[in-house]
PDB file of C-alpha atoms in Angstrom:
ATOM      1  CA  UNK A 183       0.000   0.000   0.000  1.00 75.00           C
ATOM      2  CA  UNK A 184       1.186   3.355  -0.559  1.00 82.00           C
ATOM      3  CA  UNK A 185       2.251   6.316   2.136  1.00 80.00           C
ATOM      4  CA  UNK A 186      -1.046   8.073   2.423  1.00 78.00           C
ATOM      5  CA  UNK A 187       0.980  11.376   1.063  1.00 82.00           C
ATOM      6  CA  UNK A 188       1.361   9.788  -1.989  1.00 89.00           C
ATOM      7  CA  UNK A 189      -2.347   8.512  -2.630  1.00 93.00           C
ATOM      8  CA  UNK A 190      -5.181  10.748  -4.584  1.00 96.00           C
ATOM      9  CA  UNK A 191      -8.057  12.326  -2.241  1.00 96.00           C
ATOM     10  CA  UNK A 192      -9.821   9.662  -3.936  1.00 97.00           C
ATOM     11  CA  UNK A 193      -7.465   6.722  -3.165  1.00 96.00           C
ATOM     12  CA  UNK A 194      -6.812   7.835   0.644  1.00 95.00           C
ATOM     13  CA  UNK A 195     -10.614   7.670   1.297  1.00 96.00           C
ATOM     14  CA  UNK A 196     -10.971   4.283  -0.404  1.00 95.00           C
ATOM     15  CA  UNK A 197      -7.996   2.731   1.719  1.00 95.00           C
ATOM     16  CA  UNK A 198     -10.059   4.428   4.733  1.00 94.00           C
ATOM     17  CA  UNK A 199     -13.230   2.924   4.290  1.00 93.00           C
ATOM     18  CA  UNK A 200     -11.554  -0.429   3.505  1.00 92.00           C
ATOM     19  CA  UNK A 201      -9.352  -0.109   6.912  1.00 92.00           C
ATOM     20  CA  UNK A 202      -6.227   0.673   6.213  1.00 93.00           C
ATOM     21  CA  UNK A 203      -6.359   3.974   7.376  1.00 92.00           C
ATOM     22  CA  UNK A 204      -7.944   4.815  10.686  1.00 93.00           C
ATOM     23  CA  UNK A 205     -11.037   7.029  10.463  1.00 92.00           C
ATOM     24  CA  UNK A 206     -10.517  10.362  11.109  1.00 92.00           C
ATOM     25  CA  UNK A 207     -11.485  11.363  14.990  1.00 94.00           C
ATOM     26  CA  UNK A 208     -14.366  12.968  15.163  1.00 95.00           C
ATOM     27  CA  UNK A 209     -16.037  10.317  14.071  1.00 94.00           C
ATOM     28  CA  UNK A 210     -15.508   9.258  17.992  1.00 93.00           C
ATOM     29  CA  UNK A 211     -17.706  12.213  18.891  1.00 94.00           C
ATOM     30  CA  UNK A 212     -20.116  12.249  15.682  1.00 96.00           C
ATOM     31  CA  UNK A 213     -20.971   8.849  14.231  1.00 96.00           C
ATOM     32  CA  UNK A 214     -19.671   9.101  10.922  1.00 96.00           C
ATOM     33  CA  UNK A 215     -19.178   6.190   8.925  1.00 94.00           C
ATOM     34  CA  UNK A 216     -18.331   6.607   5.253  1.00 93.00           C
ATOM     35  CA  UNK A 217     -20.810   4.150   3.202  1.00 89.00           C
ATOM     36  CA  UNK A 218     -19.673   4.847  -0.623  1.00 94.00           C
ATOM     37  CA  UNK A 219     -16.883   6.941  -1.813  1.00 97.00           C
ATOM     38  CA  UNK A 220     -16.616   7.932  -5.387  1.00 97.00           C
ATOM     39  CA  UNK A 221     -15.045  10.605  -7.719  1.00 98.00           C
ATOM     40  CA  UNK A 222     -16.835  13.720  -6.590  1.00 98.00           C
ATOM     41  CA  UNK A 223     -18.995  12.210  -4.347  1.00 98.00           C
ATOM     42  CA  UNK A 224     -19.316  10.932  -0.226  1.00 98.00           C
ATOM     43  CA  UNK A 225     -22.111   8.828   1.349  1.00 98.00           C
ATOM     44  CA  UNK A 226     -21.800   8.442   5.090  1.00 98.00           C
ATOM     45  CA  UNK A 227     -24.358   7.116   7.738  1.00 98.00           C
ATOM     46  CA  UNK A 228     -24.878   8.926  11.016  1.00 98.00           C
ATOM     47  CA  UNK A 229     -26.745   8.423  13.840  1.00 98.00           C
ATOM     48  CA  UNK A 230     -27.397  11.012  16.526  1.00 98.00           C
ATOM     49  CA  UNK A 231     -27.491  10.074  20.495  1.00 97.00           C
ATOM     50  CA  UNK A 232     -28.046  11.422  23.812  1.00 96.00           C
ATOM     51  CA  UNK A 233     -24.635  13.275  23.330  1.00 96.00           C
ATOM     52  CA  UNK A 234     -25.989  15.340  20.880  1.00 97.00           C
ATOM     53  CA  UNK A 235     -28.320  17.468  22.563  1.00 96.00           C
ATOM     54  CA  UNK A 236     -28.829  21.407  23.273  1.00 95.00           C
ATOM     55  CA  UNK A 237     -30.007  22.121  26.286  1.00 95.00           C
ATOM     56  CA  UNK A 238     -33.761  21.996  25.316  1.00 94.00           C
ATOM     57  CA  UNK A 239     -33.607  18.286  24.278  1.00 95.00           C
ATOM     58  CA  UNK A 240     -33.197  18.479  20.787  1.00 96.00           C
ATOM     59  CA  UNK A 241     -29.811  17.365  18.638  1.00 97.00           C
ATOM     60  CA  UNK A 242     -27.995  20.180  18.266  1.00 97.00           C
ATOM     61  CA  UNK A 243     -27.033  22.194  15.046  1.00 96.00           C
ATOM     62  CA  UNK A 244     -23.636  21.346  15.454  1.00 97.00           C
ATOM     63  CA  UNK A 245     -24.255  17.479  14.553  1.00 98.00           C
ATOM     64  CA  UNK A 246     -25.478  18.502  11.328  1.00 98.00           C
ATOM     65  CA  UNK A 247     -23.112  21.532  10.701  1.00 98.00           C
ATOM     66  CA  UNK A 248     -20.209  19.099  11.397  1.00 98.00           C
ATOM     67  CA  UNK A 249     -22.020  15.957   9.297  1.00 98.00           C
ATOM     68  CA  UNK A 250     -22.442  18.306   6.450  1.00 98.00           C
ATOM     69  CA  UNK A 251     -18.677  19.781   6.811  1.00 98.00           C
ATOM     70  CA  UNK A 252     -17.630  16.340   6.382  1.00 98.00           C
ATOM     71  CA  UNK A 253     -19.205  15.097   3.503  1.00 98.00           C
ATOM     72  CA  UNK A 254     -18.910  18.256   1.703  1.00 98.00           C
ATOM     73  CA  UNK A 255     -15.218  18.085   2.205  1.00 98.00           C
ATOM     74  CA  UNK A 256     -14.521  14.679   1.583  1.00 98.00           C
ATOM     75  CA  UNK A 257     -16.390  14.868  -2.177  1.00 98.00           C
ATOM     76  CA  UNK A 258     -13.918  17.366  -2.840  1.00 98.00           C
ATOM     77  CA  UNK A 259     -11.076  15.592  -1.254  1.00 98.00           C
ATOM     78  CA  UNK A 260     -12.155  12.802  -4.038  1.00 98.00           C
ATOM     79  CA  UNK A 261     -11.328  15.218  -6.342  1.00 98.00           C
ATOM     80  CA  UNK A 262      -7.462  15.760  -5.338  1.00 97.00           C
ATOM     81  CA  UNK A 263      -4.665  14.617  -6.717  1.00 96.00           C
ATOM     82  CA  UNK A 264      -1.604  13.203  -4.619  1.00 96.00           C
ATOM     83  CA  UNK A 265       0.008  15.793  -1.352  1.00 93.00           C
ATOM     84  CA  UNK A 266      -2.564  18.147  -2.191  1.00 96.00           C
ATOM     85  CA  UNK A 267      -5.018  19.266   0.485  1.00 95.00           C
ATOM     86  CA  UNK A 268      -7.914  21.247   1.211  1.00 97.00           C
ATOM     87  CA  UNK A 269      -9.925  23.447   3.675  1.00 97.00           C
ATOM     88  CA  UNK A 270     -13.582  25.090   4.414  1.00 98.00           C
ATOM     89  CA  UNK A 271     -13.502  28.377   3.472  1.00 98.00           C
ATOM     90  CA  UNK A 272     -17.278  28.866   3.637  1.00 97.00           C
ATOM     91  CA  UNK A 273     -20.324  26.633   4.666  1.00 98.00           C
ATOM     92  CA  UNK A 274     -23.920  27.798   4.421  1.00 98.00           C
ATOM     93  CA  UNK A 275     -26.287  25.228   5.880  1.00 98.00           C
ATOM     94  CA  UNK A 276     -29.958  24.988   6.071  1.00 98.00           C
ATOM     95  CA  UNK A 277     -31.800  23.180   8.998  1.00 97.00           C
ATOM     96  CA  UNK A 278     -35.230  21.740   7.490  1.00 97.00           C
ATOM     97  CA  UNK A 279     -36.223  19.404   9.929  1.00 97.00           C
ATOM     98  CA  UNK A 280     -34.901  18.142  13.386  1.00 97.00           C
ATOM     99  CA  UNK A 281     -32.479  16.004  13.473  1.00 98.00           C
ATOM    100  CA  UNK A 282     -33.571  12.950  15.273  1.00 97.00           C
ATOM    101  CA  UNK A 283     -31.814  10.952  17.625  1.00 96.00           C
ATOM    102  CA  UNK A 284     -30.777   7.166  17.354  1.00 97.00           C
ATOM    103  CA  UNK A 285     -32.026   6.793  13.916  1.00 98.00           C
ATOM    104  CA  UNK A 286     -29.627   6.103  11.109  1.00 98.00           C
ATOM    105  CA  UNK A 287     -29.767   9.002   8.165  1.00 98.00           C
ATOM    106  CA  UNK A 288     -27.582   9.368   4.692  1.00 98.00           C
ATOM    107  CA  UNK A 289     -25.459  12.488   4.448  1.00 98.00           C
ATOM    108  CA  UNK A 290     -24.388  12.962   0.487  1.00 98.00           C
ATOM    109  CA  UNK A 291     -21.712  15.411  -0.483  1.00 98.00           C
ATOM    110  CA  UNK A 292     -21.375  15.685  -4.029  1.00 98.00           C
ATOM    111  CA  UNK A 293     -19.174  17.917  -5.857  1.00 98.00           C
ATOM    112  CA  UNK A 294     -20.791  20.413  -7.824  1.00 98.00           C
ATOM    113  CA  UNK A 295     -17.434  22.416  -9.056  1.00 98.00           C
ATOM    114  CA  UNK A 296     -13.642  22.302  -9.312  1.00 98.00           C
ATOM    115  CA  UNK A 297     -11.387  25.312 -10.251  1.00 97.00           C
ATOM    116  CA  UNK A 298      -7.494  25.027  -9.428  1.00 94.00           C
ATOM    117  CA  UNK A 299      -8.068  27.278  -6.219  1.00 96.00           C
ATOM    118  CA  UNK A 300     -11.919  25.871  -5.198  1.00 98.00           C
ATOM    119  CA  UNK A 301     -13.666  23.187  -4.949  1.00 98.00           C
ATOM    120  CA  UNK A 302     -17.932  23.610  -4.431  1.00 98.00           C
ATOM    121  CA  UNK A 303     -19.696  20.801  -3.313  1.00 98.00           C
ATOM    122  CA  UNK A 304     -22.955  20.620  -2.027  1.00 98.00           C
ATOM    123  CA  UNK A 305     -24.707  18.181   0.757  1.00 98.00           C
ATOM    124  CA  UNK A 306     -27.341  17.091   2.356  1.00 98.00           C
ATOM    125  CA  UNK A 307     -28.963  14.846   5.420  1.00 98.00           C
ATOM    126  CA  UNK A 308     -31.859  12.370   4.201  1.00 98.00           C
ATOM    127  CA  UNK A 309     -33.904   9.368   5.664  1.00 98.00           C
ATOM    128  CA  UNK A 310     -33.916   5.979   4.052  1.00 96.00           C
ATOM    129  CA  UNK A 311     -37.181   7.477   2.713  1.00 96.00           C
ATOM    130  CA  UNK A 312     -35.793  10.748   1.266  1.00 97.00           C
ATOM    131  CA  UNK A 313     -36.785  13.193   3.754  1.00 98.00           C
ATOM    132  CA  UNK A 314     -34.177  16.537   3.850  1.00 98.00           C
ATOM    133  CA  UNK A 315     -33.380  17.273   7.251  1.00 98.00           C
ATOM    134  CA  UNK A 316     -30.403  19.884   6.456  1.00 98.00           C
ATOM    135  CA  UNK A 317     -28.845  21.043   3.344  1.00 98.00           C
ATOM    136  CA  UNK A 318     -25.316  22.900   2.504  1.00 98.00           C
ATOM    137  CA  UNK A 319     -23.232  24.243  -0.019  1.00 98.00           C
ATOM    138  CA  UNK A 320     -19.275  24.675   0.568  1.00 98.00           C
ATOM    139  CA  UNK A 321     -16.955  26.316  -0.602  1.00 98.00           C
ATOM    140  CA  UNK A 322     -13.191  24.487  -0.099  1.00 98.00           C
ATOM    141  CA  UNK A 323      -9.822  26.152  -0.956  1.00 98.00           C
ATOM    142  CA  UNK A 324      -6.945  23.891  -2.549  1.00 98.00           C
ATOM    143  CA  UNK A 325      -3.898  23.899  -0.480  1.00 96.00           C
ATOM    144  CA  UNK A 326      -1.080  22.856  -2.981  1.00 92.00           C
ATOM    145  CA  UNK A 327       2.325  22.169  -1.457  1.00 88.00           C
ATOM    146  CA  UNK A 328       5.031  25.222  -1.729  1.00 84.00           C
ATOM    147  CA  UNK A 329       7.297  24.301  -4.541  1.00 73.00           C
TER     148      UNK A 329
END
């Protein structure tokens, strides 16, 4: 297997979701698990829980905010070629519905543009019957190794 350096965006999330690369943290604190990974686009399945709440009982924004940020990121991460990187610049997100808890929902990223500097994806939170419960677009810069 290669160093991950030297693997595409696309090729470093494969070898993740196959296990030979360990998930990314914060899927310890929101349950992220990527489902499909494909050129330009993320699937993951989350599932919200008790440690998700604001303090009036609901999940909180944040699980979606960061859910979205992930997926959004990691379409455009497909998208990279070896040692290059990226970064939110800008994430707009939509709440539609509450999020609820212990249920398992489909967050899609899917990239929607790529420009040297940019990459604009956009994503989304669904039920297994199609039901939005958030939306977002992002906005990611390219972070290209000093040469």
């Amino acid at each position: 297997m290669k160093h991950p350096k030297e693997m595409t965006g696309l090729e470093f999330l494969q070898a993740m979701v196959a296990g030979h690369i360990p998930r990314a943290s914060i899927t310890e604190t929101i349950p992220m698990d990527i489902h499909e990974i494909s050129e330009g686009i993320a699937n993951f399945k989350v599932q919200a829980d008790q440690r998700h709440l604001n303090p009036l009982g609901g999940v909180h924004g944040g699980f979606a905010a960061t859910v979205l940020d992930s997926v959004t990121g990691c379409a455009v991460h497909t998208m990279l070629e070896a040692g290059v990187g990226y970064g939110t610049i800008d994430l707009n997100i939509k709440m539609c519905r509450p999020i609820p808890m212990n249920k398992t929902l489909l967050a899609t990223g899917k990239v929607i543009n790529m420009s040297k500097n940019l990459g604009i994806s956009e994503g989304q939170i669904v039920d297994e019957e199609g039901k939005l419960y958030a939306h977002a677009t992002a906005t990611c810069m390219i972070i290209r190794p000093e040469k």
